Coordinates of C-alpha atoms and ligand atoms in Angstrom, one line a residue:
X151 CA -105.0 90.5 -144.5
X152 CA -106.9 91.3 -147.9
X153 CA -106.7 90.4 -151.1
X154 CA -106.4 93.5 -152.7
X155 CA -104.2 96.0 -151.3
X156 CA -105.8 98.9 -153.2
X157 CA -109.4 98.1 -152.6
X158 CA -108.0 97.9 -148.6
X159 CA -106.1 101.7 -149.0
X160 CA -109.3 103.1 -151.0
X161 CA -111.8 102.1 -148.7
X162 CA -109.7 104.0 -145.6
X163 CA -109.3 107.6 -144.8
X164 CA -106.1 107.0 -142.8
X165 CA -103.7 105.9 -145.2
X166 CA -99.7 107.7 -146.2
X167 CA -100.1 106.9 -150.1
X168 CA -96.5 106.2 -150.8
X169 CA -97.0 103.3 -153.6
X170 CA -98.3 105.0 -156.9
X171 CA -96.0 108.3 -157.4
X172 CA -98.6 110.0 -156.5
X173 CA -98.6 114.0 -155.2
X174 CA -100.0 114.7 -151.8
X175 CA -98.6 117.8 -151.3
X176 CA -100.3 121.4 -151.3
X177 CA -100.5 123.0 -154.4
X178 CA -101.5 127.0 -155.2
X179 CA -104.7 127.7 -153.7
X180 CA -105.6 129.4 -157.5
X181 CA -105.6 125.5 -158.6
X182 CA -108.0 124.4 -157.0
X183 CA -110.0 127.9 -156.7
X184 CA -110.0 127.9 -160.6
X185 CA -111.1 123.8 -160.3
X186 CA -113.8 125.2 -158.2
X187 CA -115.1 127.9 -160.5
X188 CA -115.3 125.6 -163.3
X189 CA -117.7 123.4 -161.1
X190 CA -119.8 126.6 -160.0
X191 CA -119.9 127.6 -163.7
X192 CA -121.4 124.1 -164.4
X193 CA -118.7 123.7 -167.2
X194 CA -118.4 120.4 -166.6
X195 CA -122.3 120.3 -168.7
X196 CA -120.3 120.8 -171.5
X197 CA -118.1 118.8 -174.0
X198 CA -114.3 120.4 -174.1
X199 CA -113.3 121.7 -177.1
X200 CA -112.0 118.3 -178.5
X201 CA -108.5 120.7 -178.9
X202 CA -108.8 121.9 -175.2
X203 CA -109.6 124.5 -172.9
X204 CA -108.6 127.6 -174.9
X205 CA -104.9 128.7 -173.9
X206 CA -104.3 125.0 -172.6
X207 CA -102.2 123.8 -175.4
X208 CA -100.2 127.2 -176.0
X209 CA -98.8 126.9 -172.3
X210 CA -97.8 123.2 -172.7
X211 CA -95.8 124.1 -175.8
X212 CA -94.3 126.9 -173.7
X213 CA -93.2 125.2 -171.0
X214 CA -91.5 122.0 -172.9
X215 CA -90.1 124.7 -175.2
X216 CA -91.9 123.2 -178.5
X217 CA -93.5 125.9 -180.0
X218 CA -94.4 124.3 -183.3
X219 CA -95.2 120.7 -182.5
X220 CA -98.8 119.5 -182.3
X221 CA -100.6 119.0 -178.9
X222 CA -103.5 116.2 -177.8
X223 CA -105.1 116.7 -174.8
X224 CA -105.4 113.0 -173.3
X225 CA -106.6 110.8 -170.3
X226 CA -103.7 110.9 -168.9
X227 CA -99.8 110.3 -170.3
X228 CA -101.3 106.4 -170.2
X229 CA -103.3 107.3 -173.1
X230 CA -101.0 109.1 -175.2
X231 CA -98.7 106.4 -174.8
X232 CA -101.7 103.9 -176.1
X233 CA -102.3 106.0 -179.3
X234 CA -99.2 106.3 -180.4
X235 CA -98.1 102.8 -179.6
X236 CA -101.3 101.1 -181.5
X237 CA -100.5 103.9 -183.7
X238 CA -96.6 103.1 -184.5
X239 CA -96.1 99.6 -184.2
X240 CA -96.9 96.8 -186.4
X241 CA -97.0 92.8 -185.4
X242 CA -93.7 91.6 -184.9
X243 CA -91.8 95.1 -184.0
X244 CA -89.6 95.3 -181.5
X245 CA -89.0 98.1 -178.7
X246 CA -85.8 98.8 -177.3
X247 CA -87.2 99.7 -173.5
X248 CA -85.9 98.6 -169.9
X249 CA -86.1 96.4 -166.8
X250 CA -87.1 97.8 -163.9
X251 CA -89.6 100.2 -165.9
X252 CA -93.3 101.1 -165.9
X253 CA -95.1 97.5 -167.3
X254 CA -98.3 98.9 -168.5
X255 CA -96.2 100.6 -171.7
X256 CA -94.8 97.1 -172.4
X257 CA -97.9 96.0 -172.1
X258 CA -99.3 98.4 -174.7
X259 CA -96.9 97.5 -176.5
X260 CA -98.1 93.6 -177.2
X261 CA -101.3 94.6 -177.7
X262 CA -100.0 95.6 -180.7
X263 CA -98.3 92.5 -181.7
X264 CA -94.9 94.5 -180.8
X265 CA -92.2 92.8 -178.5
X266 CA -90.5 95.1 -175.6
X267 CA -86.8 93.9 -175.5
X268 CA -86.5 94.6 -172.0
X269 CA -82.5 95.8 -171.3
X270 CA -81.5 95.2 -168.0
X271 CA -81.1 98.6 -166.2
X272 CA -81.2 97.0 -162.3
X273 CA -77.1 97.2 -162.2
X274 CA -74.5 100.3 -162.5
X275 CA -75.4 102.8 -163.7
X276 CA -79.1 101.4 -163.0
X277 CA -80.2 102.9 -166.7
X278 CA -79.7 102.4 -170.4
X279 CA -76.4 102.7 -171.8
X280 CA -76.1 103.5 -175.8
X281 CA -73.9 100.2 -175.8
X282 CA -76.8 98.2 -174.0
X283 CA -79.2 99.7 -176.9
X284 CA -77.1 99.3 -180.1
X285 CA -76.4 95.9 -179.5
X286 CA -79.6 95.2 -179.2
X287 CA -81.3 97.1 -182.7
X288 CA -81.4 94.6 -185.1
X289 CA -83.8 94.7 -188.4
X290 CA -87.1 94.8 -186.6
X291 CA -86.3 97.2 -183.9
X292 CA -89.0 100.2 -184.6
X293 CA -89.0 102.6 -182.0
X294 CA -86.6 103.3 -178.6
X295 CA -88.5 104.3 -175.6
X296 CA -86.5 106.5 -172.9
X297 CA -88.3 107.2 -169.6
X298 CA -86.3 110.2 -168.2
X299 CA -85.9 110.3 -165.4
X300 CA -86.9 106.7 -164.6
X301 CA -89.8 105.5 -162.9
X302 CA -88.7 103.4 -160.5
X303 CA -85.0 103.8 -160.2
X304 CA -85.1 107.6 -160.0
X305 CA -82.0 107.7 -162.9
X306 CA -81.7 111.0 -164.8
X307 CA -79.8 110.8 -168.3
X308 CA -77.0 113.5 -168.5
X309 CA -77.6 115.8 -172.3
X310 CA -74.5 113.3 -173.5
X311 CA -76.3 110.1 -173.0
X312 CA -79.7 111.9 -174.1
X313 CA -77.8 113.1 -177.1
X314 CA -76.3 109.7 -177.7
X315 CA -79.5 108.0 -177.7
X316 CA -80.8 110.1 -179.9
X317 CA -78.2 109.8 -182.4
X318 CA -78.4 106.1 -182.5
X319 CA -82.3 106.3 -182.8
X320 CA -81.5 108.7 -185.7
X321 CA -79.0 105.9 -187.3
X322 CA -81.9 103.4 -187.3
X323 CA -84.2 105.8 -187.8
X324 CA -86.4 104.6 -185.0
X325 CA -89.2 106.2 -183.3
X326 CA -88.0 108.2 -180.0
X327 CA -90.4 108.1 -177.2
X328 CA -89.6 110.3 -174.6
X329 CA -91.4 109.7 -171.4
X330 CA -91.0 112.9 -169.4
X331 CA -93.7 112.3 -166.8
X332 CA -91.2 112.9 -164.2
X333 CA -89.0 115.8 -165.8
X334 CA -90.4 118.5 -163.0
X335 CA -88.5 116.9 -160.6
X336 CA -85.3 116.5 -161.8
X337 CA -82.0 117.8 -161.0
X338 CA -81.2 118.5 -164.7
X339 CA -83.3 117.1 -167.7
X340 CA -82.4 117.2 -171.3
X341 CA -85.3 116.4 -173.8
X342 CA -84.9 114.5 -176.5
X343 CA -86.4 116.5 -179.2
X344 CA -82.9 119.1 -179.3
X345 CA -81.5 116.4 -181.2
X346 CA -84.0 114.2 -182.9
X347 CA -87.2 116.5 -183.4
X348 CA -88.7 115.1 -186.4
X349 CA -89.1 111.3 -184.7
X350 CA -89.3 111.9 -180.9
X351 CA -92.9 111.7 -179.3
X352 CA -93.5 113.1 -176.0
X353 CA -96.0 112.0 -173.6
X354 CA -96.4 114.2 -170.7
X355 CA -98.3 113.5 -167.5
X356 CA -100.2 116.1 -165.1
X357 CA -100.7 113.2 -162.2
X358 CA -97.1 113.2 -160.5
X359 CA -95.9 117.0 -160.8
X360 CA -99.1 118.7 -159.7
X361 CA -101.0 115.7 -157.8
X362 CA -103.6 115.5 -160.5
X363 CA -103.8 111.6 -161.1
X364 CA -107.2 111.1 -160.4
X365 CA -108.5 113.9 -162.7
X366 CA -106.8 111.7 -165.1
X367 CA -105.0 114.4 -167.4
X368 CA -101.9 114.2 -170.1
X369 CA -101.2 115.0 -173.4
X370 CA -99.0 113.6 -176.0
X371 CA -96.9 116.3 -178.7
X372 CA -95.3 115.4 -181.4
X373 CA -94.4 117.3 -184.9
X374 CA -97.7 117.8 -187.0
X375 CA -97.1 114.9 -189.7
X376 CA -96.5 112.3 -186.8
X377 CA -99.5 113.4 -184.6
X378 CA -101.7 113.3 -188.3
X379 CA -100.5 109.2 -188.6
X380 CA -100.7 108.7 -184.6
X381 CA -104.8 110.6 -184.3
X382 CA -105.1 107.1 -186.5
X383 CA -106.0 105.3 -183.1
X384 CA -107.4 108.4 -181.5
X385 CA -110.9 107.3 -180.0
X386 CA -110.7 110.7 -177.5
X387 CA -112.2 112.7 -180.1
X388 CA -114.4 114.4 -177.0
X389 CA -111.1 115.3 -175.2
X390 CA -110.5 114.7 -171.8
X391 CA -112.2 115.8 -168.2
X392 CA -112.5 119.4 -168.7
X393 CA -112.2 120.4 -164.9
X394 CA -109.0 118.6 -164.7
X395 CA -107.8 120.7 -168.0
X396 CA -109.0 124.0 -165.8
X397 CA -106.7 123.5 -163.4
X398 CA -103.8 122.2 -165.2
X399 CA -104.1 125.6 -167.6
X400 CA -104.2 127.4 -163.4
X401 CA -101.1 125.4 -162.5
X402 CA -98.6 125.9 -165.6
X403 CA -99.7 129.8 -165.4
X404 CA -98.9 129.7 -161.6
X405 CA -95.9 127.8 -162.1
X406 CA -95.0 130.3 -165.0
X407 CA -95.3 133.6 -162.6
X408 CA -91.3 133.7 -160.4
X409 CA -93.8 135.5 -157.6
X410 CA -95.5 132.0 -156.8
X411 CA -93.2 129.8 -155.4
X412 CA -96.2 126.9 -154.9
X413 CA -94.1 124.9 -157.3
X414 CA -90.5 125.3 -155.7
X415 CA -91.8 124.4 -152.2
X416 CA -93.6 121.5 -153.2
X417 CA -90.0 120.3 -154.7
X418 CA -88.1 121.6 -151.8
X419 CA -90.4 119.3 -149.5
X420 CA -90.3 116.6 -151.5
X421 CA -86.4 116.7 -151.8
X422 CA -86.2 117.1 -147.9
X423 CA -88.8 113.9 -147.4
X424 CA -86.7 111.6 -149.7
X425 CA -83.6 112.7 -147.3
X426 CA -85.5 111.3 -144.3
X427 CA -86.9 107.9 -145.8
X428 CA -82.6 107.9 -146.5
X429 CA -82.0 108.3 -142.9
X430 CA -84.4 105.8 -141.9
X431 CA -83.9 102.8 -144.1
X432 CA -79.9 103.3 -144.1
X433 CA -80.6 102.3 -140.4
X434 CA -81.2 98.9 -141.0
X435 CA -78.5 96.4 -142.1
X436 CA -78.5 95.0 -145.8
X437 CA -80.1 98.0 -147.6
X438 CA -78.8 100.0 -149.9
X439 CA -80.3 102.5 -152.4
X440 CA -79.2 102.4 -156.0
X441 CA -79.8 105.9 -157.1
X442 CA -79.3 109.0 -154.3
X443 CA -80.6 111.5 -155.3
X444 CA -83.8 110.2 -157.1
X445 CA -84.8 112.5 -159.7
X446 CA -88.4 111.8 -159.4
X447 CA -90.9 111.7 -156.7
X448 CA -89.9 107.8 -156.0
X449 CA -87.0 106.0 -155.1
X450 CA -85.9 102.2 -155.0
X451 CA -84.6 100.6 -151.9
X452 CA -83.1 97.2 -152.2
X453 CA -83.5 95.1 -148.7
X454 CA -82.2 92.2 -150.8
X455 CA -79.4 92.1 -148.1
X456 CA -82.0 92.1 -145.2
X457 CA -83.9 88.4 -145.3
X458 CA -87.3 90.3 -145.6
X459 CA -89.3 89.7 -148.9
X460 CA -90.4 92.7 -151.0
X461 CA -94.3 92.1 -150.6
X462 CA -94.4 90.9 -147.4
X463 CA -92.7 94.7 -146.4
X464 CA -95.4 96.0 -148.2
X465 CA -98.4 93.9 -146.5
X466 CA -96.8 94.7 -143.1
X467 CA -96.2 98.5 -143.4
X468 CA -99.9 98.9 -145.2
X469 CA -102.3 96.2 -143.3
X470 CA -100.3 97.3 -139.7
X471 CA -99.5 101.0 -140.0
X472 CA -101.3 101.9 -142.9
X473 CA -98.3 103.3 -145.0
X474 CA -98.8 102.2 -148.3
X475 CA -95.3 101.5 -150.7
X476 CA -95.1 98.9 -153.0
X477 CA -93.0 95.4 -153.8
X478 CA -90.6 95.4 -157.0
X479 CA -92.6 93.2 -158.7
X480 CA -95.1 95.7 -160.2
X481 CA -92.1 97.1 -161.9
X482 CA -89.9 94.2 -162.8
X483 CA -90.3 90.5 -163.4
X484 CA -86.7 89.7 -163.0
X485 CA -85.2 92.1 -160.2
X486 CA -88.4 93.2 -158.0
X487 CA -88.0 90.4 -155.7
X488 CA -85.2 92.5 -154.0
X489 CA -86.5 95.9 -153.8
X490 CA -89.4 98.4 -152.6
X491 CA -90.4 101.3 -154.5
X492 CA -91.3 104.3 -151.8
X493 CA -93.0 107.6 -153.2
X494 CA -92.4 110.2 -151.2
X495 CA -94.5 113.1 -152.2
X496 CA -96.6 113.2 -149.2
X497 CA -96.9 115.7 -146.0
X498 CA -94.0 115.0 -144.3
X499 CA -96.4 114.1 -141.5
X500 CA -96.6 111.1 -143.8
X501 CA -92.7 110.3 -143.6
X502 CA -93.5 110.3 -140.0
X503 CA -95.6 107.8 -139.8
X504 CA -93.3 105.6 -142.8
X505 CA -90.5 106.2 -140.2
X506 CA -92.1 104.5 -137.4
X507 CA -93.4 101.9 -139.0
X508 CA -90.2 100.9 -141.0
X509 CA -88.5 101.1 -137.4
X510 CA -91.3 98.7 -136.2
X511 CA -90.9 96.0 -139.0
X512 CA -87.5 96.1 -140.2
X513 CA -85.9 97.4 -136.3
Ligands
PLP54 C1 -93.2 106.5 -166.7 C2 -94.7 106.7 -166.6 N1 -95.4 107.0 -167.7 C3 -96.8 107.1 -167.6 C4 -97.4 107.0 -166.4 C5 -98.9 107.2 -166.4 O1 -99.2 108.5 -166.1 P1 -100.7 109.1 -166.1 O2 -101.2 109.0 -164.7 O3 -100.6 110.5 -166.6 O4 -101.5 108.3 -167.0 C6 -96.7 106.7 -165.3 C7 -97.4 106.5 -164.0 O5 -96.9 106.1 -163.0 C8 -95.3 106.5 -165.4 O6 -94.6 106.2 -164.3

């Protein structure tokens, strides 16, 4: 047993990394061929150009389908959300959010005096509802923030309840964030800004849908008067790793091109490996799943029903067999005592080796 479970993963070579969303699966070779380039051309010597690798910005635009909003290049969608929550909030504001949900934004939150009002989302249909949010905007509500789909529960938001949401955010006139770090991987996704452009912020991640997270790589857009107030708390005035924006500019051209399917695979897999961790868990009595299909790389499984407590799942599977998931209480104060998140974007080698060892600890 160790203390940290991370430290413990990180110092192995052997371990299924199911616990952070990560990707694990095989991109197109011209990723990481154009990753390598940039290392033989020593670019890395050089500062970015603090408004990216030329063509970079253009293709994100493209591919969200915003082709006059502004685009910063960030460390990562964690960043974005930091500037433009020191950026929007003031002491006292409150944020109309959700529980389950990703903590570290909440936390962002408070560290600029604002207060998450956390709306419990761990029921039917396991996400906001515009009745949930409305009752809960009063005079000091300042901003709504919709992850879509949702990290953990996997929920997607159909363009009704997007459109919905909107609407009420444009009543209040609230800030829209629009967390659409997991959009690749849904079924159907509807963003925000078709209804509520001049408000709605949208972080973007490259870590989940092409396996980036530790070149640390996002961006936030948002129209050019909002970016102008959120640059405010902008200390990334050098930009961000400039190998890592190489390859991202590789991957959304690849992705782009309907003769390299690198993309479609990688989903295809990913959809077949949540099938099997399905199969597997569904075996034991007193689980359930709330949200089948997941829309993102992750799903929650509630052994609530089975006796066995959330982190002491996760201790056996990673300090036994090495197969790393994680406890609900990362994501959720109130609910993550009765479920596991699983990611499941990993060879399916990896599901393997999940299967087993669920079958050994929960069979
Ligand atoms: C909803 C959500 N937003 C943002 C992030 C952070 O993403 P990044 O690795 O790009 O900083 C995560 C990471 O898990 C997430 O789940």
């Amino acid at each position: 047993m160790h203390d940290n479970p991370f430290e413990y993963a990180h110092l192995r070579d052997d371990i299924v990394w199911m616990s952070q969303n990560t990707n694990h699966l095989p991109v197109a070779p011209e990723i990481e061929e154009s990753i390598a380039e940039a290392v033989r051309r020593h670019d890395y010597n050089k500062y970015p150009l603090n408004t990216g690798v030329p063509g970079l910005t253009d293709l994100i635009r493209q591919d969200l389908g915003l082709p006059n909003h502004d685009v910063l290049i960030t460390n990562g969608c964690i960043e974005a959300l930091y500037i433009l929550n020191r950026a929007l909030l003031a002491p006292g504001d409150e944020v109309i959010c959700t529980d389950p949900s990703f903590q570290p934004i909440h936390a962002q939150m408070q560290m600029a005096g604002a207060v998450p009002i956390e709306l419990p989302v761990y029921q039917e249909p396991w996400k906001m509802t515009v009745e949930q949010a409305q009752e809960a905007i009063n005079p000091k509500t300042k901003m709504l923030l919709l992850i879509d789909p949702l990290n953990p529960l996997g929920s997607g938001y159909s363009r009704d309840e997007v459109r919905a949401l909107a609407q009420l955010a444009d009543d209040h006139d609230l800030w829209f964030v629009d967390d659409v770090t997991y959009r690749d991987f849904s079924y159907d996704h509807t963003m925000a800004t078709d209804f509520y452009p001049d408000k709605t912020l949208v972080p973007i991640s490259f870590s989940k849908n092409l396996g980036f997270a530790g070149l640390r790589l996002g961006a936030l857009i948002a129209p050019p008067d909002v970016m102008k107030q959120c640059k405010v708390m902008d200390t990334n005035v050098l930009s961000a790793n400039i190998l890592a924006q190489t390859g991202a500019k590789a991957a959304l051209e690849t992705r782009m091109d309907p003769a390299n399917t690198w993309f479609d695979d990688m989903l295809k897999q990913s959809r077949r490996n949540q099938q099997l961790i399905k199969e597997t868990v569904m075996e034991t009595e007193g689980v359930f799943i709330p949200v089948y299909p997941s829309n993102t790389n992750t799903m929650v499984v509630d052994i609530g029903g089975t006796g066995k407590d959330p982190m002491e799942l996760q201790q056996d599977l990673l300090y036994e067999h090495q197969v790393f998931i994680r406890g609900g209480n990362y994501l959720s104060k109130k609910f993550g005592s009765t479920f596991i998140r699983i990611s499941f974007t990993v060879p399916e080698e990896g599901v393997m080796r999940f299967r087993k060892a669920w079958q050994s600890v929960m069979g």
